[in-house]
Short mmCIF file of C-alpha atoms in Angstrom, two decimals:
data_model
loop_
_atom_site.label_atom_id
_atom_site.label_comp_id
_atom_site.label_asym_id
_atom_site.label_seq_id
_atom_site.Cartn_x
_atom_site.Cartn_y
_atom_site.Cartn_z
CA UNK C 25 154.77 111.10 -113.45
CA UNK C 26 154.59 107.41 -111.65
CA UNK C 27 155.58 106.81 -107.94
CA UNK C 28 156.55 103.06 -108.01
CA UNK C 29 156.58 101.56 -104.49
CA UNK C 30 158.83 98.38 -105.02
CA UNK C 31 161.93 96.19 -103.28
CA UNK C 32 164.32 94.06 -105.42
CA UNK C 33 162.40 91.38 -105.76
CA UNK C 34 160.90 89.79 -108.85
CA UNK C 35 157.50 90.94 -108.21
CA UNK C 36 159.03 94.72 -107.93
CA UNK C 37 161.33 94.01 -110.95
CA UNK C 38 158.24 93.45 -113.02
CA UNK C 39 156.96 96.80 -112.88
CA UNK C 40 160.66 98.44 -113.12
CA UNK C 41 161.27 96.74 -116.34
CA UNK C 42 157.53 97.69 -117.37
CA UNK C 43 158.36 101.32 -117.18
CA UNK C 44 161.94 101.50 -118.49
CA UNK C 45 160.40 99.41 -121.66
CA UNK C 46 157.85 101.85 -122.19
CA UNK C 47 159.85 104.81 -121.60
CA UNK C 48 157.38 106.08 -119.05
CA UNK C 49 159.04 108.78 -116.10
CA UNK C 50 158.89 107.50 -113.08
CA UNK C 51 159.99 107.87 -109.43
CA UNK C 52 161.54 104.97 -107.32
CA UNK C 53 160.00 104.80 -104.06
CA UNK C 54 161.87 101.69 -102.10
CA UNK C 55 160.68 100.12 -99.47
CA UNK C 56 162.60 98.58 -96.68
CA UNK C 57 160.54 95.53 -96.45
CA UNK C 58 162.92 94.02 -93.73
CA UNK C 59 161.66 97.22 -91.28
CA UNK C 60 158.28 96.47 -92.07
CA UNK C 61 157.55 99.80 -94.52
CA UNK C 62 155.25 97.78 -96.82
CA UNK C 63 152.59 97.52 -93.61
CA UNK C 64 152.84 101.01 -92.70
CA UNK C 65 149.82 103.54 -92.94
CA UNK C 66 150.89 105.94 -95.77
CA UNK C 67 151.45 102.78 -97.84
CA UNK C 68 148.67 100.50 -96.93
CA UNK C 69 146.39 103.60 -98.32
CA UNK C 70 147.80 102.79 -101.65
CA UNK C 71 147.86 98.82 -101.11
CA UNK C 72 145.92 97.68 -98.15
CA UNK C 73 147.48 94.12 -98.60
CA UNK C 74 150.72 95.83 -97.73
CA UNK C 75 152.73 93.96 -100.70
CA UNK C 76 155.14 95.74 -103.10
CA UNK C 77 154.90 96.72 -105.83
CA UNK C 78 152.26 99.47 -105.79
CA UNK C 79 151.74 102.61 -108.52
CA UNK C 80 150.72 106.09 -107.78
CA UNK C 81 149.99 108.01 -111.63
CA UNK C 82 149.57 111.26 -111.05
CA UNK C 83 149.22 111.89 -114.89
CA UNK C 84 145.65 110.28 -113.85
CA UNK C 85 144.75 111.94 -110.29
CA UNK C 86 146.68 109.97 -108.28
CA UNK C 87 145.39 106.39 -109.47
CA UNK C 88 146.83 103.61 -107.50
CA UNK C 89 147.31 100.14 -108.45
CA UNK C 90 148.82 97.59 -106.13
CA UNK C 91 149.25 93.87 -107.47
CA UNK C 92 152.39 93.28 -109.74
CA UNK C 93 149.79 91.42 -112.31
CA UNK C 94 147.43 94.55 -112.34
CA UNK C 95 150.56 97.01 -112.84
CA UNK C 96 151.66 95.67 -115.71
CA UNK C 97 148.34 95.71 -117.44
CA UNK C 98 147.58 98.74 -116.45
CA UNK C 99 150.47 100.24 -118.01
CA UNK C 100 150.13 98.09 -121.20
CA UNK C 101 146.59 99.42 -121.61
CA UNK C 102 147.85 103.38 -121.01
CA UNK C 103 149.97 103.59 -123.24
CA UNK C 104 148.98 100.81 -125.93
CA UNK C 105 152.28 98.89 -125.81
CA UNK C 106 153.27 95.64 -124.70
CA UNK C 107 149.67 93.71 -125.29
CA UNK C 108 148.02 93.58 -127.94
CA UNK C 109 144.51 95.43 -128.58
CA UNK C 110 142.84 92.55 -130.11
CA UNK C 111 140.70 90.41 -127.92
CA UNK C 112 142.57 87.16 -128.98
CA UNK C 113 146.00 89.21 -128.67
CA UNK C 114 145.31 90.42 -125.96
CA UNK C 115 143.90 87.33 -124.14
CA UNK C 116 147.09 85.03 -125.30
CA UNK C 117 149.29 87.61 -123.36
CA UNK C 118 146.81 87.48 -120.10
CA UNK C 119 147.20 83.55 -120.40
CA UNK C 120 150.86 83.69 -119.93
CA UNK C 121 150.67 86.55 -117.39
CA UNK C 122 148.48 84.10 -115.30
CA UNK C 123 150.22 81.33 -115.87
CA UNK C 124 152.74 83.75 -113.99
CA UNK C 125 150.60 84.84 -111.15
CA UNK C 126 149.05 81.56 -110.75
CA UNK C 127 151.62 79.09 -111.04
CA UNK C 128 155.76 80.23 -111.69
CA UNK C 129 155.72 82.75 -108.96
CA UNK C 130 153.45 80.92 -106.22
CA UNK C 131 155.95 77.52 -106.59
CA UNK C 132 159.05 79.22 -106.75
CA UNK C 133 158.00 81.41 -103.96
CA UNK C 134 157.06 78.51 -101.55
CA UNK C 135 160.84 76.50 -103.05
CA UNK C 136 162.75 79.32 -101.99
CA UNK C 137 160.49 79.30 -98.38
CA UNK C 138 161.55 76.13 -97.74
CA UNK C 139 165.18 75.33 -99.43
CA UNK C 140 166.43 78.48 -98.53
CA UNK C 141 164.67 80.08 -95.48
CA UNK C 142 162.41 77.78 -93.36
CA UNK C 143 164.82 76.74 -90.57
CA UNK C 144 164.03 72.44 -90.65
CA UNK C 145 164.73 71.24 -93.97
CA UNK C 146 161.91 69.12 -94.84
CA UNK C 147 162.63 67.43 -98.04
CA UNK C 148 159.24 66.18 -99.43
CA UNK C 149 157.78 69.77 -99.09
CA UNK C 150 161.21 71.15 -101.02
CA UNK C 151 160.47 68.61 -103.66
CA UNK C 152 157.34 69.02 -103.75
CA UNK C 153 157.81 73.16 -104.59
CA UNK C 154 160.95 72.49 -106.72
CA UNK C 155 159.08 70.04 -108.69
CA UNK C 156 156.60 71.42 -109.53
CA UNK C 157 158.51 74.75 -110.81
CA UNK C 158 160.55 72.20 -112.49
CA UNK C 159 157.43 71.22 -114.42
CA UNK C 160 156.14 74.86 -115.46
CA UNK C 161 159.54 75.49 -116.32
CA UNK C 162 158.80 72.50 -118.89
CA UNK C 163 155.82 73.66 -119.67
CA UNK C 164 157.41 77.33 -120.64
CA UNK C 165 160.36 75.67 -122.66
CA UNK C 166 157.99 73.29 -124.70
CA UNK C 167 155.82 76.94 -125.67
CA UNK C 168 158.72 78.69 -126.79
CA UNK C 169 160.43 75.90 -128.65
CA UNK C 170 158.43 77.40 -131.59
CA UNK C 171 157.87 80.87 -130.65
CA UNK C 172 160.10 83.23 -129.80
CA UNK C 173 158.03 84.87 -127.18
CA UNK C 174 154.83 83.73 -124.63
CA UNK C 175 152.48 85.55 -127.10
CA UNK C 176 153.30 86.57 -129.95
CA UNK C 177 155.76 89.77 -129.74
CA UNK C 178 157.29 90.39 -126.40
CA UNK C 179 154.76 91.36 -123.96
CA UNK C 180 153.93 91.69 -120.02
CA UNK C 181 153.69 88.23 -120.40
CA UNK C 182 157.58 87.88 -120.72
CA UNK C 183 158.27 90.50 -118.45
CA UNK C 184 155.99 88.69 -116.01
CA UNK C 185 157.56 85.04 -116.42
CA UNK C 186 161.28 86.81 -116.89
CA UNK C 187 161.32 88.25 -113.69
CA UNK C 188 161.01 84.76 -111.92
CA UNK C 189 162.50 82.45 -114.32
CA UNK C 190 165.97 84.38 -114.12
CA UNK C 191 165.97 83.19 -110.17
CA UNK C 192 165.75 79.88 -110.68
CA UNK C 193 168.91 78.91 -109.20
CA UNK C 194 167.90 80.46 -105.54
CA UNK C 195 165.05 78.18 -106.05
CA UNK C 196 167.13 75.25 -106.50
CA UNK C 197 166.02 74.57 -109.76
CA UNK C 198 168.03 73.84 -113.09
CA UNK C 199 167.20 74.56 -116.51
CA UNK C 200 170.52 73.34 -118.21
CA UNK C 201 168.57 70.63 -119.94
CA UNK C 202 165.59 73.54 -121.17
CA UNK C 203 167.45 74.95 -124.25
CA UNK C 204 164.25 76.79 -125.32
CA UNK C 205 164.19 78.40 -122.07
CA UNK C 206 167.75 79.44 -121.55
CA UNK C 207 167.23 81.04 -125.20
CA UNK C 208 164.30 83.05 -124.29
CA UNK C 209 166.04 83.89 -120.69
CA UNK C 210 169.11 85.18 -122.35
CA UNK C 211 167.38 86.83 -124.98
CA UNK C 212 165.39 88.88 -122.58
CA UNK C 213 168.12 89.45 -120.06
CA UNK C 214 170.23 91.41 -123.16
CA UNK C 215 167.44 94.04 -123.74
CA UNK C 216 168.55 97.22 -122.23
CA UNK C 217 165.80 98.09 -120.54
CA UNK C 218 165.55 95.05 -118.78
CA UNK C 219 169.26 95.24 -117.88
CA UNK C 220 167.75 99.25 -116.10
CA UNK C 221 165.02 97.63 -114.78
CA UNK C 222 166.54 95.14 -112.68
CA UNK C 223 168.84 97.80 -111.36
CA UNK C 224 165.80 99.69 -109.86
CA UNK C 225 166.30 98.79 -107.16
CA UNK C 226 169.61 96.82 -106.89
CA UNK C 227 169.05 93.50 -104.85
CA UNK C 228 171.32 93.50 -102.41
CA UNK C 229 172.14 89.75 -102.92
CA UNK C 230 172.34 88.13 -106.20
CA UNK C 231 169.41 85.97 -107.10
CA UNK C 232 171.04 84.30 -110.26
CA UNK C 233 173.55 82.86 -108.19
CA UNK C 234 174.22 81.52 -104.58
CA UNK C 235 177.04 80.42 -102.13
CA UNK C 236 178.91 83.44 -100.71
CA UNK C 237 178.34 85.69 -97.63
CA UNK C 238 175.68 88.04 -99.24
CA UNK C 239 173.68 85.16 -99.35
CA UNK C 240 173.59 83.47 -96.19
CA UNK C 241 172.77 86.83 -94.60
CA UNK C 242 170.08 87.35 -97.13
CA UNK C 243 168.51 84.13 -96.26
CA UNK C 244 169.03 84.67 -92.47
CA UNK C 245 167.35 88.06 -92.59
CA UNK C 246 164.16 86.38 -95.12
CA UNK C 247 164.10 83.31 -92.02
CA UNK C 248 163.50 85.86 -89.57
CA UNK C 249 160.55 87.85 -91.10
CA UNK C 250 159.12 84.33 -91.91
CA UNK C 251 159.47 83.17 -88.24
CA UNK C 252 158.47 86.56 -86.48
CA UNK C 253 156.54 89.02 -89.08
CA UNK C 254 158.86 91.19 -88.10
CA UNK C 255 162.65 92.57 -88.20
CA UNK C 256 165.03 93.23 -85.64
CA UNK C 257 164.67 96.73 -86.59
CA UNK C 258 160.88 97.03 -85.55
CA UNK C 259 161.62 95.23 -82.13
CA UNK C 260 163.95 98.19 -81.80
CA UNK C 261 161.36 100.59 -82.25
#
């Protein structure tokens, strides 16, 4: 059995989807990140950077893993699924999950920062982030535009890029005009394990989409962590 530490967010939705594809048991450990659990004791023994998500396998003694990135390898290499076991296989895949971890989730991290939560709007640093995610995005659609996947069959690699890609919009970024991309997004999105995955846990505010009530509050709650590095909860405490 796997203990998955996670929160409905892309990062966490990577691992989710990892396990439902591979069929793996698992139990869903969330973490309230807007009361500060991720920087509590009993989890930073498991992650001492005190970032979701994080895996406890028992199956192996209790082996934790912490970093989204080093989750899904991890399970790709247990149970021989989802990356290939070829060096050249298996380094296309790690590529694309870099190109992840490196570029698509650090840009659209820092967009949504600053078009959605930083409280002064400043519009060269939100074009500056939405730009550039606009530009991997271009990158990813000209790649798939003859291949139906990031590496060969589906892999980590799509899981990785999937999770992000999907949330484009709360990033303020379009891909109307990225017909490759949209395929591969949709494609992805129908699988029914992703479908479970993305449902453990429920986001509480829908990241495809913006505009209504759910996600103003959302945004509020994300611009007061940013501001204080901490939640109205823990000044309760």
């Amino acid at each position: 059995m796997i203990d998955l530490y996670t929160a409905a967010t892309p990062n966490g939705h990577k691992a989710s989807i990892a396990l439902e594809e591979l069929g793996l048991p698992y139990t869903l450990k969330v973490l309230d990140l807007t009361a500060g659990e991720q920087k509590r004791p009993d989890f930073l023994a498991i992650n001492p950077n005190g970032r979701i998500p994080a895996i406890v396998d028992h199956g192996a003694g209790g082996f934790a893993v912490f970093e989204s990135g080093a989750v899904l390898i991890y399970l790709a290499e247990k149970t021989g699924r989802l990356m290939p076991t070829d060096a050249k296989g298996r380094s296309r895949v790690l590529q694309w999950l870099m190109f992840q971890m490196g570029g698509v989730g650090p840009m659209m991290g820092q967009a949504n920062v600053f078009f959605r939560y930083f409280p002064e709007k400043i519009p060269a640093v939100i074009d500056r982030y939405q730009g550039e995610t606009k530009r991997l995005f271009r990158v990813l659609d000209g790649h798939l535009k003859d291949n139906e996947y990031l590496a060969g069959d589906y892999s980590i690699a799509d899981i990785a890029n999937w999770a992000w890609v999907r949330t484009h919009r709360w990033s303020g970024v379009d891909i109307d005009d990225l017909p490759h991309l949209k395929r591969w997004r949709d494609a992805i999105r129908a699988r029914p394990a992703v479908q479970r995955g993305i449902e453990s846990p429920p986001s509480k505010v829908d990241l495809t989409r913006d505009g209504d009530e759910a996600a103003r509050r959302f945004s509020q709650d994300a611009r007061q962590l940013m501001e204080t590095g901490q939640s109205l909860k823990e000044d309760r405490r």
